mmCIF file of C-alpha atoms in Angstrom:
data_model
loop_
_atom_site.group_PDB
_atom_site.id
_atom_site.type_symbol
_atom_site.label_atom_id
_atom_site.label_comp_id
_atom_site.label_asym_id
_atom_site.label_seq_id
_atom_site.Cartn_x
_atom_site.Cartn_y
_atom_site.Cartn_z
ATOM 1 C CA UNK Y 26 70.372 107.198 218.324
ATOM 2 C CA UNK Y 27 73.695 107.953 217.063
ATOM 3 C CA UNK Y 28 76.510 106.011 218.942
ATOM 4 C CA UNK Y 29 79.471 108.201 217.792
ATOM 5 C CA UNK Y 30 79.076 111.511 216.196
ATOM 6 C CA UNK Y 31 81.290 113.905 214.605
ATOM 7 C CA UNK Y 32 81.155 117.659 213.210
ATOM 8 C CA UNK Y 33 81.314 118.593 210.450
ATOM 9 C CA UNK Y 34 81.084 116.085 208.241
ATOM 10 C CA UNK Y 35 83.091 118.014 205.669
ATOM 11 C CA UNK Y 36 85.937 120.516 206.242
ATOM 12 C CA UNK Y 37 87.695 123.200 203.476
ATOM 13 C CA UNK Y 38 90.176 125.552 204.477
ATOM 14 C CA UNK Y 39 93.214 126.817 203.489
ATOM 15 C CA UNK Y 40 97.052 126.783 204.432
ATOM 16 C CA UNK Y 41 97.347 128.285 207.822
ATOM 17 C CA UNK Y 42 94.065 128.571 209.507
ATOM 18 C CA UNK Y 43 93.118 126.609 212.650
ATOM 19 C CA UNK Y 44 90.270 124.567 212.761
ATOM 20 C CA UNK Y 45 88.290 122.043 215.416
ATOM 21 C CA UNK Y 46 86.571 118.652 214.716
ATOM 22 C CA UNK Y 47 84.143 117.733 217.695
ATOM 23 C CA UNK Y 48 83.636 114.163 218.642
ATOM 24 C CA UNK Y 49 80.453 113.075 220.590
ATOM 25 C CA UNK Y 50 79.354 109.590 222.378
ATOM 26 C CA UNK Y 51 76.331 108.361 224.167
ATOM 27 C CA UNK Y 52 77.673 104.960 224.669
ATOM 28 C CA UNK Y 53 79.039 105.302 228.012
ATOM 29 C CA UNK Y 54 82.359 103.915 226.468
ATOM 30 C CA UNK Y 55 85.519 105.396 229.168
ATOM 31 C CA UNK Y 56 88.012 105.364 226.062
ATOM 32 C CA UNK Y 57 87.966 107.836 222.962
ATOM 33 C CA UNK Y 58 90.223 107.826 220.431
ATOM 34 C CA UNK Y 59 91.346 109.915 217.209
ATOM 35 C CA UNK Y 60 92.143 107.930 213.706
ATOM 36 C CA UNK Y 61 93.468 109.456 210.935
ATOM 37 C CA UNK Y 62 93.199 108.002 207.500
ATOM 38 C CA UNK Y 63 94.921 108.893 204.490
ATOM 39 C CA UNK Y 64 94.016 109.056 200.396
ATOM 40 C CA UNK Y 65 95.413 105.403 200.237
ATOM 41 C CA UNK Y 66 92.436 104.202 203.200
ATOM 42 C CA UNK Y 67 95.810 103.783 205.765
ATOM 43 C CA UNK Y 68 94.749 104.234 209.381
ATOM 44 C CA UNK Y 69 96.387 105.486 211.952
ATOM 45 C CA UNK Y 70 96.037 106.283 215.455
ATOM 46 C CA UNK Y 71 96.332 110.050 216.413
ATOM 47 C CA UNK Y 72 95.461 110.210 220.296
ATOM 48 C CA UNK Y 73 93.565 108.113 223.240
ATOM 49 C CA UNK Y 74 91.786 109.127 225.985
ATOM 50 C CA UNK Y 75 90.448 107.721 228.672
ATOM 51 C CA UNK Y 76 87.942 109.351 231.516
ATOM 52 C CA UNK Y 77 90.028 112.777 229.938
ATOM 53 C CA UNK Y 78 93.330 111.398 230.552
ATOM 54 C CA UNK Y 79 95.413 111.125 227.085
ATOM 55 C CA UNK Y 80 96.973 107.512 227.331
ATOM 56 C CA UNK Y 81 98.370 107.415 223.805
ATOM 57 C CA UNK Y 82 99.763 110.085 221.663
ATOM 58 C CA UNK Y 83 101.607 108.858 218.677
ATOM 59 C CA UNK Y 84 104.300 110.790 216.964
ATOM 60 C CA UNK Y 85 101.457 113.418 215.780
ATOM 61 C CA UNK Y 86 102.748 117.309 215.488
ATOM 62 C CA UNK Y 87 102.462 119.619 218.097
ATOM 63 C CA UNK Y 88 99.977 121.453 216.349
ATOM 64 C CA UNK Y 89 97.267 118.634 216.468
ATOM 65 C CA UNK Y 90 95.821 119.259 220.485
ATOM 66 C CA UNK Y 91 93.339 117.125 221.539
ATOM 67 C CA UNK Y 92 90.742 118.008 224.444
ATOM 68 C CA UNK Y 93 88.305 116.077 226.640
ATOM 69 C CA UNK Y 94 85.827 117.973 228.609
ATOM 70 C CA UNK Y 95 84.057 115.106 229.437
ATOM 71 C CA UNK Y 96 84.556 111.124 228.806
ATOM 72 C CA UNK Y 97 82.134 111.160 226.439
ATOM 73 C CA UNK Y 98 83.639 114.375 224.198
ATOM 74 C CA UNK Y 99 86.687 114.243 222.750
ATOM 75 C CA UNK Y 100 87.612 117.445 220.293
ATOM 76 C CA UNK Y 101 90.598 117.589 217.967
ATOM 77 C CA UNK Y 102 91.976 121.616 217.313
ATOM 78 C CA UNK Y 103 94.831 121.664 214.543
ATOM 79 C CA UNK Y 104 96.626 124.587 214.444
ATOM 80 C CA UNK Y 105 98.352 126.769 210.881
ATOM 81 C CA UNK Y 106 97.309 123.919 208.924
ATOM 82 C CA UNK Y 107 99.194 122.478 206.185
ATOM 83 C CA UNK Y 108 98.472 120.713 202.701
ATOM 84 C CA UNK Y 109 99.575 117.771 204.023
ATOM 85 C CA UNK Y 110 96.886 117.288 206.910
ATOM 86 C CA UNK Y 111 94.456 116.589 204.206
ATOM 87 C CA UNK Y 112 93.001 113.456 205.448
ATOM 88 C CA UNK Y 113 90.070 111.915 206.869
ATOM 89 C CA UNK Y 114 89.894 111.825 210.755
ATOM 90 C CA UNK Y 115 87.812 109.284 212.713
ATOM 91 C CA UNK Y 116 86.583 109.282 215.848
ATOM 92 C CA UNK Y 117 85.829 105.947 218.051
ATOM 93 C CA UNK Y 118 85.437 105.125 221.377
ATOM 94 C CA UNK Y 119 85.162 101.478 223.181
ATOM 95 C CA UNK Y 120 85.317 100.158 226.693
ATOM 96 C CA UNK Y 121 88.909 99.698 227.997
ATOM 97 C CA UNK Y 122 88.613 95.881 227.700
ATOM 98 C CA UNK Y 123 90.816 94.481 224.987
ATOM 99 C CA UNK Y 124 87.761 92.345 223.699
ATOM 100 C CA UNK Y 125 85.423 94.894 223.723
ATOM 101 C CA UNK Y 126 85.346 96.656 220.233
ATOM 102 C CA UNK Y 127 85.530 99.762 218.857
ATOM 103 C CA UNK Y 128 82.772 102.137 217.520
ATOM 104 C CA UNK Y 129 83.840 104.683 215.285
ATOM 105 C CA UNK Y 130 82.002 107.866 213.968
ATOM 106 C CA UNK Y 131 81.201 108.293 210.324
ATOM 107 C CA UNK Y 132 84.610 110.519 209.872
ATOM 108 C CA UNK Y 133 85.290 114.134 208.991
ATOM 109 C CA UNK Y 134 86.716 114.931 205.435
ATOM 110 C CA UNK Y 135 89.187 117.337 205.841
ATOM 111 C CA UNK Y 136 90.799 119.538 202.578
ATOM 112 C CA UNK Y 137 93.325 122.014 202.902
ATOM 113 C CA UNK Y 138 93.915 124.222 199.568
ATOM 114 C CA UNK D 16 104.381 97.737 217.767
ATOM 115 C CA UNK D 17 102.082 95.994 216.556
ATOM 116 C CA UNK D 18 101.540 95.564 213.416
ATOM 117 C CA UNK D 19 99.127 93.968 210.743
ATOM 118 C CA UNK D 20 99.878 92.663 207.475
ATOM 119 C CA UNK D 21 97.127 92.276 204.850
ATOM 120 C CA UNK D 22 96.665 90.665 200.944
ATOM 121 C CA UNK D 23 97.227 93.412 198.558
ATOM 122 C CA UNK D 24 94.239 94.593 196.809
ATOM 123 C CA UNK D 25 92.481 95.746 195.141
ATOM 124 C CA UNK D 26 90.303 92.241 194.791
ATOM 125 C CA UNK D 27 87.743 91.776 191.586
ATOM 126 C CA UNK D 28 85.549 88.947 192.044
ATOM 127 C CA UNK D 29 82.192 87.641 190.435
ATOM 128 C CA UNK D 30 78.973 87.654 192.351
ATOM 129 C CA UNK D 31 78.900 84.303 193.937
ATOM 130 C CA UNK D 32 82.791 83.509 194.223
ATOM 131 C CA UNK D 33 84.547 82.068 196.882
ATOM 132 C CA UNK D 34 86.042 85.165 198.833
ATOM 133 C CA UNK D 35 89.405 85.500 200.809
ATOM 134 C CA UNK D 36 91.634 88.389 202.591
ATOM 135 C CA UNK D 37 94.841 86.580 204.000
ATOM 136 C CA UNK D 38 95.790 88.586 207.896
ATOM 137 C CA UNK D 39 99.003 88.241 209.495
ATOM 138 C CA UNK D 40 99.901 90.113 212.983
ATOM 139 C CA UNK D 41 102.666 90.617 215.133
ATOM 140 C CA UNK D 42 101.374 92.097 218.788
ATOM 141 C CA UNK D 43 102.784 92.038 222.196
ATOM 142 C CA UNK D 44 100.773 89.989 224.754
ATOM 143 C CA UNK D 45 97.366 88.225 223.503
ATOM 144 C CA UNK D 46 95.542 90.714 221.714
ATOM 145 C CA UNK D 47 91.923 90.341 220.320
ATOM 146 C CA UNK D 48 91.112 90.138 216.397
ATOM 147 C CA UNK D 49 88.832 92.513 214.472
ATOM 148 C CA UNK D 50 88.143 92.384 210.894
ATOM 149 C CA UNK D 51 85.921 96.018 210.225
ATOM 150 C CA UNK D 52 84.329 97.123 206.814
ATOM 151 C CA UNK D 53 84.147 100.530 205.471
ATOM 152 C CA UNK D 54 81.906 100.701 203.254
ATOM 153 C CA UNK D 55 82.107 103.693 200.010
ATOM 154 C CA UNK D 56 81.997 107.632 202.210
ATOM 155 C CA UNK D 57 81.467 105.662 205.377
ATOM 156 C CA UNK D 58 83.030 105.627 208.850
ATOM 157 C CA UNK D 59 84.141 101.887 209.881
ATOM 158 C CA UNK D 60 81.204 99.053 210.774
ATOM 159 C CA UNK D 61 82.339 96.187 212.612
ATOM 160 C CA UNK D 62 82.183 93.009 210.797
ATOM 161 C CA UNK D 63 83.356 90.230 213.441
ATOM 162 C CA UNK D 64 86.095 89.446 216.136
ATOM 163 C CA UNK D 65 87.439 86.370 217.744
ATOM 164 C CA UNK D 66 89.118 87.115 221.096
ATOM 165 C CA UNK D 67 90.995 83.630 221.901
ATOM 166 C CA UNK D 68 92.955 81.171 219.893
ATOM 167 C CA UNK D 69 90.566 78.430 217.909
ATOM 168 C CA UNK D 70 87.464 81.295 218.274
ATOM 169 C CA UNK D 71 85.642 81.624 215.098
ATOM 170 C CA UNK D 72 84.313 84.890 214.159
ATOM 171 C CA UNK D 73 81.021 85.271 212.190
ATOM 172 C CA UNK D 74 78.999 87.867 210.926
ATOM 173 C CA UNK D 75 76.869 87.948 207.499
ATOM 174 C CA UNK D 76 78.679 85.042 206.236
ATOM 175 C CA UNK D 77 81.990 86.093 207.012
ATOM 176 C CA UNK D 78 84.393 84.045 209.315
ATOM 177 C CA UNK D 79 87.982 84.559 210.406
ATOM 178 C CA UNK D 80 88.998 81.977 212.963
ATOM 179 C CA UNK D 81 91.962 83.100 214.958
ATOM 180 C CA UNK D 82 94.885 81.426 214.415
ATOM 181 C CA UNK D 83 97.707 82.056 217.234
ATOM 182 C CA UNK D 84 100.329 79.400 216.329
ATOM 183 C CA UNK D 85 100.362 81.338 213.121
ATOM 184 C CA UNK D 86 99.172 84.484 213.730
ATOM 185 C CA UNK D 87 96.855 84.855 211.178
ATOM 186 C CA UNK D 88 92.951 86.007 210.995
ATOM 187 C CA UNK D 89 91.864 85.564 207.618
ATOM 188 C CA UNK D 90 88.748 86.350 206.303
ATOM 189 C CA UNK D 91 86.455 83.988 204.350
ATOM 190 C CA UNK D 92 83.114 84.153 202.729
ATOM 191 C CA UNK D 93 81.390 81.388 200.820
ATOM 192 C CA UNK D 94 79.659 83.381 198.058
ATOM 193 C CA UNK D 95 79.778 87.266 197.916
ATOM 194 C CA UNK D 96 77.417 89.655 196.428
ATOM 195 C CA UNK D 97 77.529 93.160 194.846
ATOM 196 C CA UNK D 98 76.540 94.644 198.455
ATOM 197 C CA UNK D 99 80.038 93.126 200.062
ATOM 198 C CA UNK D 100 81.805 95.849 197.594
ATOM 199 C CA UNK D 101 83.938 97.756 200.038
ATOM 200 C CA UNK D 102 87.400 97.857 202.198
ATOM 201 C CA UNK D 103 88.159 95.718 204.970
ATOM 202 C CA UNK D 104 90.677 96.342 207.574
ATOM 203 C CA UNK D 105 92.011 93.354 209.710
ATOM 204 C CA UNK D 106 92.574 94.702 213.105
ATOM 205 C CA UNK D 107 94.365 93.377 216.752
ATOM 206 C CA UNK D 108 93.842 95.221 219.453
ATOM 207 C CA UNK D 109 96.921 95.327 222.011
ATOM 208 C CA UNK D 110 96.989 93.560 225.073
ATOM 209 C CA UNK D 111 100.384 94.806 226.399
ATOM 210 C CA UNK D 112 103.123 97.113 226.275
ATOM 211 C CA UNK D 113 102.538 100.911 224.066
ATOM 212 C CA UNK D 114 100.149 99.213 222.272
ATOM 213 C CA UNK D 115 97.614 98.151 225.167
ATOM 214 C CA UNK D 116 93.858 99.085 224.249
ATOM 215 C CA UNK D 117 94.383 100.380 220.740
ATOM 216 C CA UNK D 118 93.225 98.914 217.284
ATOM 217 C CA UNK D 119 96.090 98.658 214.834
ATOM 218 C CA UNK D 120 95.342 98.254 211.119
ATOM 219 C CA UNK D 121 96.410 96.676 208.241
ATOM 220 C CA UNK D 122 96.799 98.750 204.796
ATOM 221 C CA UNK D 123 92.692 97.458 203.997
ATOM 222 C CA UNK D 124 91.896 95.247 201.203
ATOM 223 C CA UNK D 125 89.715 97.004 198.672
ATOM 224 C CA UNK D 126 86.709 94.746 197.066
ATOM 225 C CA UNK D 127 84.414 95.054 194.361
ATOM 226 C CA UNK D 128 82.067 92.589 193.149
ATOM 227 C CA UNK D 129 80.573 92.259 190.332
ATOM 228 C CA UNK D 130 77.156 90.894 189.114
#
């Protein structure tokens, strides 16, 4: 039943390591998207995709990759991470009509110590 | 870019007040409005959208109504409860230019109600 899901829910790690959040949709939606939000609930967009070709790409470090097997997958891998990518990311995904809104997943609490 | 300019918060109101969150944009082309909640250790819901100038938005007795000669989409409710206790983002989505397709958000507007 889940329109947009996201694992894990909850992410510790320290300084350095590399990690993967996976993103999931069974809405049929041809555009994905990564948000990231910060402690004071600001959102901003990461990365778009759609049918697995990355549209947008905001000024987001080299060591954030996204990857789209699939139009309805859409997995963020962040490389030697640092205190400062502490954050929680959302996924969402929508049709490409500018009406049309978007659906986001319930978020993946990242904390790097 | 676009960009989205919301009322400060946070926002303390009594059960049963009169509620609004003031939303300016700027955005290239005609974008469509969005106001979303996120409710406490949730992912964003959305609450309504209006996708034309003079459209009225409504959704659990919210309404925005969007404004284009002033570029505004603020939020109103008539008489809010305990349960409306949460952040809400005011949103366009971009019709043109670098911004085409994606949601842009304001800073949110945190509320709490009380009984």
């Amino acid at each position: 039943d889940t329109a947009v899901s996201q694992t894990p829910k909850y992410l510790v790690t320290q300084m350095g390591n590399d990690k993967s959040i996976k993103c999931e949709q069974n809405l049929g939606h041809d555009t994905m998207y990564w948000y990231k939000q910060d402690s004071k609930k600001f959102l901003k967009i990461m990365f778009s995709y759609n049918n697995k070709e990355l549209i947008i790409n905001e000024t987001v470090p080299n060591r954030f990759s996204p990857k789209s097997p699939d139009k309805a997958h859409l997995n963020l891998h962040i490389n030697s991470l640092e205190l400062g990518d502490s954050a929680v990311y959302f996924c969402a995904s929508s049709p490409s009509e500018r009406a049309a809104p978007m659906y986001f997943g319930p978020g993946t609490r990242l904390t790097v110590t | 870019g676009d960009s989205v300019t919301q009322m400060e918060g946070p926002v303390t109101l009594s059960e049963e007040a009169f509620l609004t969150i003031n939303c300016t944009y700027t955005a290239t082309g005609y974008p469509s409005l969005f106001w979303y909640v996120q409710y406490p250790g949730e992912g964003l819901q959305l609450l309504l959208k209006a996708t034309k100038a003079d459209d009225k938005g409504s959704n659990k007795g919210f309404e925005a109504t969007y404004r284009k000669e002033t570029t505004s989409f603020h939020l109103e409710k008539g008489s809010v409860q305990v349960s409306d206790s949460a952040v809400y983002f005011c949103a366009p989505r971009g019709a043109g230019g670098t911004s085409y397709g994606k949601l842009t958000f304001g800073q949110g507007t945190i509320l709490t109600v009380h009984p």
